[in-house]
Amino acid sequence: MSKKVFDQIAEGLNEALAVARGESEPYKLHVPAEIDVKAIRARTGLTQKDFASTFGFGVDQLKQWEQGRSRPVQAMRAYLLLINREPEKLLQALREINLSAHEPPVRRSAC
């Protein structure tokens, strides 16, 4: 594990402990009730089909959101905001997750 990753994990644990002890308030994420899904997709340069398959949405659901016939739930809006903010970093993270999911399990020999 790299030092940077370890430091990030340690920082998160320290924050969780501070919240548990009542020394700090938990962070609350503000997710806007309305977001422009079509503009977010357009910013990526992807078609509806490609955007949906790349980021794990259904094409029909994406069309509903873009046409204003339905609204993404809060978790989906947060995900869409991440896509809007850092699409390349998010794509890289998704690729890495996908690759690690297809790696064979590590076998440990019995001692």
PDB file of C-alpha atoms in Angstrom:
ATOM      1  CA  MET A   1       0.000   0.000   0.000  1.00  0.00           C
ATOM      2  CA  SER A   2       1.395   3.389  -0.904  1.00  0.00           C
ATOM      3  CA  LYS A   3       2.050   5.968   1.787  1.00  0.00           C
ATOM      4  CA  LYS A   4      -0.491   8.321   0.192  1.00  0.00           C
ATOM      5  CA  VAL A   5      -3.266   5.718   0.354  1.00  0.00           C
ATOM      6  CA  PHE A   6      -2.324   4.812   3.923  1.00  0.00           C
ATOM      7  CA  ASP A   7      -2.370   8.488   4.927  1.00  0.00           C
ATOM      8  CA  GLN A   8      -5.822   8.964   3.368  1.00  0.00           C
ATOM      9  CA  ILE A   9      -7.187   5.931   5.205  1.00  0.00           C
ATOM     10  CA  ALA A  10      -5.634   7.089   8.485  1.00  0.00           C
ATOM     11  CA  GLU A  11      -7.113  10.562   8.027  1.00  0.00           C
ATOM     12  CA  GLY A  12     -10.563   9.093   7.430  1.00  0.00           C
ATOM     13  CA  LEU A  13     -10.298   6.899  10.517  1.00  0.00           C
ATOM     14  CA  ASN A  14      -9.201   9.848  12.640  1.00  0.00           C
ATOM     15  CA  GLU A  15     -12.172  11.875  11.379  1.00  0.00           C
ATOM     16  CA  ALA A  16     -14.551   8.995  12.172  1.00  0.00           C
ATOM     17  CA  LEU A  17     -13.135   8.687  15.689  1.00  0.00           C
ATOM     18  CA  ALA A  18     -13.491  12.439  16.265  1.00  0.00           C
ATOM     19  CA  VAL A  19     -17.151  12.271  15.198  1.00  0.00           C
ATOM     20  CA  ALA A  20     -17.756   9.220  17.419  1.00  0.00           C
ATOM     21  CA  ARG A  21     -16.239  11.055  20.407  1.00  0.00           C
ATOM     22  CA  GLY A  22     -18.380  14.118  19.714  1.00  0.00           C
ATOM     23  CA  GLU A  23     -15.300  16.225  18.953  1.00  0.00           C
ATOM     24  CA  SER A  24     -16.457  17.151  15.460  1.00  0.00           C
ATOM     25  CA  GLU A  25     -19.579  17.145  13.329  1.00  0.00           C
ATOM     26  CA  PRO A  26     -20.019  14.629  10.510  1.00  0.00           C
ATOM     27  CA  TYR A  27     -19.658  16.058   7.012  1.00  0.00           C
ATOM     28  CA  LYS A  28     -22.971  16.476   5.235  1.00  0.00           C
ATOM     29  CA  LEU A  29     -23.022  16.388   1.472  1.00  0.00           C
ATOM     30  CA  HIS A  30     -25.281  18.899  -0.245  1.00  0.00           C
ATOM     31  CA  VAL A  31     -26.729  17.491  -3.446  1.00  0.00           C
ATOM     32  CA  PRO A  32     -28.894  19.890  -5.464  1.00  0.00           C
ATOM     33  CA  ALA A  33     -32.468  18.752  -6.080  1.00  0.00           C
ATOM     34  CA  GLU A  34     -32.219  19.633  -9.766  1.00  0.00           C
ATOM     35  CA  ILE A  35     -29.283  18.993 -12.070  1.00  0.00           C
ATOM     36  CA  ASP A  36     -28.958  19.237 -15.845  1.00  0.00           C
ATOM     37  CA  VAL A  37     -28.243  15.631 -16.815  1.00  0.00           C
ATOM     38  CA  LYS A  38     -28.161  16.413 -20.536  1.00  0.00           C
ATOM     39  CA  ALA A  39     -25.514  19.129 -20.017  1.00  0.00           C
ATOM     40  CA  ILE A  40     -23.414  16.757 -17.911  1.00  0.00           C
ATOM     41  CA  ARG A  41     -23.559  14.098 -20.629  1.00  0.00           C
ATOM     42  CA  ALA A  42     -22.859  16.669 -23.365  1.00  0.00           C
ATOM     43  CA  ARG A  43     -19.769  17.811 -21.474  1.00  0.00           C
ATOM     44  CA  THR A  44     -18.359  14.271 -21.755  1.00  0.00           C
ATOM     45  CA  GLY A  45     -18.931  14.214 -25.515  1.00  0.00           C
ATOM     46  CA  LEU A  46     -20.630  10.812 -25.269  1.00  0.00           C
ATOM     47  CA  THR A  47     -23.856   9.692 -26.901  1.00  0.00           C
ATOM     48  CA  GLN A  48     -26.715   8.650 -24.637  1.00  0.00           C
ATOM     49  CA  LYS A  49     -25.932   4.987 -25.315  1.00  0.00           C
ATOM     50  CA  ASP A  50     -22.201   5.376 -24.623  1.00  0.00           C
ATOM     51  CA  PHE A  51     -22.730   7.532 -21.529  1.00  0.00           C
ATOM     52  CA  ALA A  52     -25.217   5.037 -20.100  1.00  0.00           C
ATOM     53  CA  SER A  53     -22.990   2.013 -20.673  1.00  0.00           C
ATOM     54  CA  THR A  54     -19.812   3.786 -19.540  1.00  0.00           C
ATOM     55  CA  PHE A  55     -21.236   4.970 -16.235  1.00  0.00           C
ATOM     56  CA  GLY A  56     -23.728   2.173 -15.548  1.00  0.00           C
ATOM     57  CA  PHE A  57     -27.060   3.822 -16.292  1.00  0.00           C
ATOM     58  CA  GLY A  58     -29.950   2.452 -18.310  1.00  0.00           C
ATOM     59  CA  VAL A  59     -30.405   4.255 -21.634  1.00  0.00           C
ATOM     60  CA  ASP A  60     -34.148   4.624 -21.098  1.00  0.00           C
ATOM     61  CA  GLN A  61     -33.625   6.024 -17.604  1.00  0.00           C
ATOM     62  CA  LEU A  62     -31.048   8.496 -18.928  1.00  0.00           C
ATOM     63  CA  LYS A  63     -33.505   9.659 -21.598  1.00  0.00           C
ATOM     64  CA  GLN A  64     -36.199  10.149 -18.929  1.00  0.00           C
ATOM     65  CA  TRP A  65     -33.822  12.299 -16.863  1.00  0.00           C
ATOM     66  CA  GLU A  66     -32.694  14.364 -19.851  1.00  0.00           C
ATOM     67  CA  GLN A  67     -36.273  15.006 -20.960  1.00  0.00           C
ATOM     68  CA  GLY A  68     -37.363  15.957 -17.443  1.00  0.00           C
ATOM     69  CA  ARG A  69     -39.919  13.137 -17.167  1.00  0.00           C
ATOM     70  CA  SER A  70     -38.194  11.828 -14.053  1.00  0.00           C
ATOM     71  CA  ARG A  71     -35.447  12.967 -11.724  1.00  0.00           C
ATOM     72  CA  PRO A  72     -32.434  10.990 -10.512  1.00  0.00           C
ATOM     73  CA  VAL A  73     -32.523  10.046  -6.830  1.00  0.00           C
ATOM     74  CA  GLN A  74     -30.027  11.767  -4.531  1.00  0.00           C
ATOM     75  CA  ALA A  75     -27.313   9.093  -4.845  1.00  0.00           C
ATOM     76  CA  MET A  76     -27.521   9.229  -8.657  1.00  0.00           C
ATOM     77  CA  ARG A  77     -27.382  13.040  -8.606  1.00  0.00           C
ATOM     78  CA  ALA A  78     -24.239  12.848  -6.463  1.00  0.00           C
ATOM     79  CA  TYR A  79     -22.726  10.362  -8.934  1.00  0.00           C
ATOM     80  CA  LEU A  80     -23.657  12.600 -11.868  1.00  0.00           C
ATOM     81  CA  LEU A  81     -22.020  15.563 -10.126  1.00  0.00           C
ATOM     82  CA  LEU A  82     -18.817  13.513  -9.818  1.00  0.00           C
ATOM     83  CA  ILE A  83     -19.021  12.672 -13.509  1.00  0.00           C
ATOM     84  CA  ASN A  84     -19.457  16.373 -14.289  1.00  0.00           C
ATOM     85  CA  ARG A  85     -16.569  17.439 -12.058  1.00  0.00           C
ATOM     86  CA  GLU A  86     -13.908  14.827 -12.860  1.00  0.00           C
ATOM     87  CA  PRO A  87     -15.018  12.574 -15.739  1.00  0.00           C
ATOM     88  CA  GLU A  88     -11.516  11.371 -16.644  1.00  0.00           C
ATOM     89  CA  LYS A  89     -10.524  10.558 -13.060  1.00  0.00           C
ATOM     90  CA  LEU A  90     -13.808   8.754 -12.507  1.00  0.00           C
ATOM     91  CA  LEU A  91     -13.365   6.760 -15.725  1.00  0.00           C
ATOM     92  CA  GLN A  92      -9.861   5.767 -14.637  1.00  0.00           C
ATOM     93  CA  ALA A  93     -11.154   4.649 -11.232  1.00  0.00           C
ATOM     94  CA  LEU A  94     -13.928   2.613 -12.874  1.00  0.00           C
ATOM     95  CA  ARG A  95     -11.398   0.974 -15.218  1.00  0.00           C
ATOM     96  CA  GLU A  96      -9.173   0.047 -12.273  1.00  0.00           C
ATOM     97  CA  ILE A  97     -12.130  -1.390 -10.356  1.00  0.00           C
ATOM     98  CA  ASN A  98     -13.186  -3.370 -13.421  1.00  0.00           C
ATOM     99  CA  LEU A  99      -9.673  -4.743 -13.935  1.00  0.00           C
ATOM    100  CA  SER A 100      -9.257  -5.759 -10.307  1.00  0.00           C
ATOM    101  CA  ALA A 101     -12.660  -7.466 -10.363  1.00  0.00           C
ATOM    102  CA  HIS A 102     -11.408  -9.722 -13.162  1.00  0.00           C
ATOM    103  CA  GLU A 103      -8.095 -10.636 -11.551  1.00  0.00           C
ATOM    104  CA  PRO A 104      -7.853 -14.206 -10.317  1.00  0.00           C
ATOM    105  CA  PRO A 105      -7.979 -14.547  -6.529  1.00  0.00           C
ATOM    106  CA  VAL A 106      -4.644 -14.741  -4.760  1.00  0.00           C
ATOM    107  CA  ARG A 107      -4.039 -18.195  -3.351  1.00  0.00           C
ATOM    108  CA  ARG A 108      -2.218 -18.409  -0.108  1.00  0.00           C
ATOM    109  CA  SER A 109      -0.326 -21.524   0.747  1.00  0.00           C
ATOM    110  CA  ALA A 110      -0.985 -23.222   4.045  1.00  0.00           C
ATOM    111  CA  CYS A 111       1.810 -22.835   6.552  1.00  0.00           C
TER     112      CYS A 111
END
